[in-house]
Amino acid sequence: QVQLVESGGGSVQAGGSLRLSCAASGSIYFRSMAWFRQAPGKEREGVAAIGTDGSTIYGDSVKGRFTISKDNAQSTMYLEMNSLKFEDSAMYYCATRSLRGPATLSASFFTYWGQGTQVTVSS
């Protein structure tokens, strides 16, 4: 039904910034979207989410440093990451569900996932 492609990952030093993109194959106007991440040997963690009503939710570890946004015309969601820390290193995944509603970081809610983009932060 929809394909998601993440991009923008890479290697940065601590304190730096990075902007991730998630391009969808179709309209995201009526889709709830979110970013998750997972580091080797660690559990999946909700990073940020945005609902069709414009509401947003951030994980406690990134609140105040990361900003989620979307451009409906470009069918693309973004994650602006600032003041990056070593512990932010992980594979970052884009997720979506075709449902109108508020933001959620419940992984089981989402029905489509991208393949991920790697973020590595060095100290």
PDB file of C-alpha atoms in Angstrom:
ATOM      1  CA  GLN A   1       0.000   0.000   0.000  1.00  0.00           C
ATOM      2  CA  VAL A   2       2.811   2.415   0.832  1.00  0.00           C
ATOM      3  CA  GLN A   3       6.594   2.338   0.783  1.00  0.00           C
ATOM      4  CA  LEU A   4       8.798   4.332   3.139  1.00  0.00           C
ATOM      5  CA  VAL A   5      12.411   5.245   2.434  1.00  0.00           C
ATOM      6  CA  GLU A   6      14.605   6.808   5.110  1.00  0.00           C
ATOM      7  CA  SER A   7      17.665   8.898   4.316  1.00  0.00           C
ATOM      8  CA  GLY A   8      20.009  11.392   5.932  1.00  0.00           C
ATOM      9  CA  GLY A   9      21.811   9.113   8.348  1.00  0.00           C
ATOM     10  CA  GLY A  10      25.551   9.177   8.765  1.00  0.00           C
ATOM     11  CA  SER A  11      28.424   9.651  11.169  1.00  0.00           C
ATOM     12  CA  VAL A  12      28.649  12.833  13.245  1.00  0.00           C
ATOM     13  CA  GLN A  13      30.502  13.988  16.316  1.00  0.00           C
ATOM     14  CA  ALA A  14      28.826  14.557  19.666  1.00  0.00           C
ATOM     15  CA  GLY A  15      27.152  17.940  19.837  1.00  0.00           C
ATOM     16  CA  GLY A  16      26.470  17.985  16.124  1.00  0.00           C
ATOM     17  CA  SER A  17      23.217  17.937  14.176  1.00  0.00           C
ATOM     18  CA  LEU A  18      21.621  15.724  11.568  1.00  0.00           C
ATOM     19  CA  ARG A  19      18.348  15.801   9.624  1.00  0.00           C
ATOM     20  CA  LEU A  20      16.640  12.549   8.703  1.00  0.00           C
ATOM     21  CA  SER A  21      14.009  12.243   5.972  1.00  0.00           C
ATOM     22  CA  CYS A  22      11.295   9.663   5.360  1.00  0.00           C
ATOM     23  CA  ALA A  23       9.822   9.753   1.867  1.00  0.00           C
ATOM     24  CA  ALA A  24       6.505   7.976   1.278  1.00  0.00           C
ATOM     25  CA  SER A  25       5.278   6.583  -2.045  1.00  0.00           C
ATOM     26  CA  GLY A  26       1.875   8.209  -1.643  1.00  0.00           C
ATOM     27  CA  SER A  27       0.015  10.909   0.236  1.00  0.00           C
ATOM     28  CA  ILE A  28       0.700  11.154   3.964  1.00  0.00           C
ATOM     29  CA  TYR A  29      -2.085  13.655   4.627  1.00  0.00           C
ATOM     30  CA  PHE A  30      -4.214  11.068   6.432  1.00  0.00           C
ATOM     31  CA  ARG A  31      -1.345   9.074   7.926  1.00  0.00           C
ATOM     32  CA  SER A  32      -0.047   8.978  11.456  1.00  0.00           C
ATOM     33  CA  MET A  33       3.755   8.839  11.360  1.00  0.00           C
ATOM     34  CA  ALA A  34       6.639   8.277  13.739  1.00  0.00           C
ATOM     35  CA  TRP A  35      10.357   7.658  14.179  1.00  0.00           C
ATOM     36  CA  PHE A  36      11.776   4.744  16.167  1.00  0.00           C
ATOM     37  CA  ARG A  37      15.349   3.664  16.781  1.00  0.00           C
ATOM     38  CA  GLN A  38      17.196   0.549  17.859  1.00  0.00           C
ATOM     39  CA  ALA A  39      20.827   0.079  18.818  1.00  0.00           C
ATOM     40  CA  PRO A  40      22.554  -3.341  18.774  1.00  0.00           C
ATOM     41  CA  GLY A  41      21.679  -5.316  21.891  1.00  0.00           C
ATOM     42  CA  LYS A  42      19.085  -2.791  23.012  1.00  0.00           C
ATOM     43  CA  GLU A  43      15.321  -2.578  22.821  1.00  0.00           C
ATOM     44  CA  ARG A  44      13.440  -0.556  20.229  1.00  0.00           C
ATOM     45  CA  GLU A  45      12.769   2.973  21.414  1.00  0.00           C
ATOM     46  CA  GLY A  46      10.135   5.478  20.348  1.00  0.00           C
ATOM     47  CA  VAL A  47      11.776   8.730  19.275  1.00  0.00           C
ATOM     48  CA  ALA A  48       9.096  11.073  17.965  1.00  0.00           C
ATOM     49  CA  ALA A  49       5.607  10.905  16.475  1.00  0.00           C
ATOM     50  CA  ILE A  50       3.229  13.219  14.654  1.00  0.00           C
ATOM     51  CA  GLY A  51      -0.496  12.778  14.182  1.00  0.00           C
ATOM     52  CA  THR A  52      -2.823  13.963  11.446  1.00  0.00           C
ATOM     53  CA  ASP A  53      -4.097  16.595  13.862  1.00  0.00           C
ATOM     54  CA  GLY A  54      -0.594  18.060  14.148  1.00  0.00           C
ATOM     55  CA  SER A  55       0.013  16.791  17.669  1.00  0.00           C
ATOM     56  CA  THR A  56       3.509  15.510  18.519  1.00  0.00           C
ATOM     57  CA  ILE A  57       5.083  13.198  21.088  1.00  0.00           C
ATOM     58  CA  TYR A  58       8.767  12.830  21.944  1.00  0.00           C
ATOM     59  CA  GLY A  59      10.642  10.162  23.814  1.00  0.00           C
ATOM     60  CA  ASP A  60      12.038  11.361  27.132  1.00  0.00           C
ATOM     61  CA  SER A  61      15.642  10.898  26.035  1.00  0.00           C
ATOM     62  CA  VAL A  62      15.298  13.211  23.011  1.00  0.00           C
ATOM     63  CA  LYS A  63      12.831  15.796  24.262  1.00  0.00           C
ATOM     64  CA  GLY A  64      14.194  19.297  23.773  1.00  0.00           C
ATOM     65  CA  ARG A  65      16.822  18.159  21.268  1.00  0.00           C
ATOM     66  CA  PHE A  66      14.859  16.569  18.404  1.00  0.00           C
ATOM     67  CA  THR A  67      12.023  18.016  16.316  1.00  0.00           C
ATOM     68  CA  ILE A  68       9.606  16.060  14.128  1.00  0.00           C
ATOM     69  CA  SER A  69       7.818  17.639  11.176  1.00  0.00           C
ATOM     70  CA  LYS A  70       6.205  16.710   7.884  1.00  0.00           C
ATOM     71  CA  ASP A  71       5.553  18.212   4.475  1.00  0.00           C
ATOM     72  CA  ASN A  72       2.299  16.815   3.114  1.00  0.00           C
ATOM     73  CA  ALA A  73       2.875  18.255  -0.359  1.00  0.00           C
ATOM     74  CA  GLN A  74       6.214  16.439  -0.591  1.00  0.00           C
ATOM     75  CA  SER A  75       4.924  13.312   1.196  1.00  0.00           C
ATOM     76  CA  THR A  76       7.963  13.487   3.455  1.00  0.00           C
ATOM     77  CA  MET A  77       8.489  13.386   7.214  1.00  0.00           C
ATOM     78  CA  TYR A  78      11.595  14.813   8.879  1.00  0.00           C
ATOM     79  CA  LEU A  79      13.494  14.441  12.126  1.00  0.00           C
ATOM     80  CA  GLU A  80      15.814  17.302  13.046  1.00  0.00           C
ATOM     81  CA  MET A  81      18.340  16.051  15.570  1.00  0.00           C
ATOM     82  CA  ASN A  82      20.420  18.564  17.524  1.00  0.00           C
ATOM     83  CA  SER A  83      22.973  18.294  20.341  1.00  0.00           C
ATOM     84  CA  LEU A  84      23.584  14.677  19.406  1.00  0.00           C
ATOM     85  CA  LYS A  85      24.996  12.328  22.038  1.00  0.00           C
ATOM     86  CA  PHE A  86      26.830   9.022  21.773  1.00  0.00           C
ATOM     87  CA  GLU A  87      23.739   7.256  23.105  1.00  0.00           C
ATOM     88  CA  ASP A  88      21.740   8.519  20.109  1.00  0.00           C
ATOM     89  CA  SER A  89      23.668   6.095  17.896  1.00  0.00           C
ATOM     90  CA  ALA A  90      21.184   3.614  16.413  1.00  0.00           C
ATOM     91  CA  MET A  91      19.327   2.497  13.327  1.00  0.00           C
ATOM     92  CA  TYR A  92      16.456   4.928  12.848  1.00  0.00           C
ATOM     93  CA  TYR A  93      13.182   3.690  11.354  1.00  0.00           C
ATOM     94  CA  CYS A  94      10.204   5.495   9.866  1.00  0.00           C
ATOM     95  CA  ALA A  95       6.743   4.066  10.531  1.00  0.00           C
ATOM     96  CA  THR A  96       3.211   4.928   9.432  1.00  0.00           C
ATOM     97  CA  ARG A  97      -0.432   3.907   9.592  1.00  0.00           C
ATOM     98  CA  SER A  98      -3.260   5.141   7.385  1.00  0.00           C
ATOM     99  CA  LEU A  99      -5.433   6.446  10.173  1.00  0.00           C
ATOM    100  CA  ARG A 100      -6.443   9.900  11.273  1.00  0.00           C
ATOM    101  CA  GLY A 101      -5.754  10.753  14.878  1.00  0.00           C
ATOM    102  CA  PRO A 102      -3.267  12.085  17.436  1.00  0.00           C
ATOM    103  CA  ALA A 103       0.413  11.205  17.683  1.00  0.00           C
ATOM    104  CA  THR A 104       1.412   7.886  19.230  1.00  0.00           C
ATOM    105  CA  LEU A 105       4.700   6.114  19.968  1.00  0.00           C
ATOM    106  CA  SER A 106       3.143   2.693  20.410  1.00  0.00           C
ATOM    107  CA  ALA A 107       5.102   0.536  17.958  1.00  0.00           C
ATOM    108  CA  SER A 108       2.257  -1.970  17.587  1.00  0.00           C
ATOM    109  CA  PHE A 109       0.023   0.775  16.214  1.00  0.00           C
ATOM    110  CA  PHE A 110       1.996   1.160  12.995  1.00  0.00           C
ATOM    111  CA  THR A 111       1.465  -1.029   9.950  1.00  0.00           C
ATOM    112  CA  TYR A 112       4.278  -0.007   7.593  1.00  0.00           C
ATOM    113  CA  TRP A 113       7.987   0.414   8.289  1.00  0.00           C
ATOM    114  CA  GLY A 114      10.983   1.592   6.331  1.00  0.00           C
ATOM    115  CA  GLN A 115      14.309  -0.228   6.152  1.00  0.00           C
ATOM    116  CA  GLY A 116      16.101   2.265   8.367  1.00  0.00           C
ATOM    117  CA  THR A 117      18.999   4.683   8.199  1.00  0.00           C
ATOM    118  CA  GLN A 118      22.066   4.411  10.420  1.00  0.00           C
ATOM    119  CA  VAL A 119      23.124   7.220  12.745  1.00  0.00           C
ATOM    120  CA  THR A 120      26.501   6.991  14.449  1.00  0.00           C
ATOM    121  CA  VAL A 121      27.611   9.611  16.964  1.00  0.00           C
ATOM    122  CA  SER A 122      31.240   9.700  18.079  1.00  0.00           C
ATOM    123  CA  SER A 123      32.549  11.389  21.215  1.00  0.00           C
TER     124      SER A 123
END
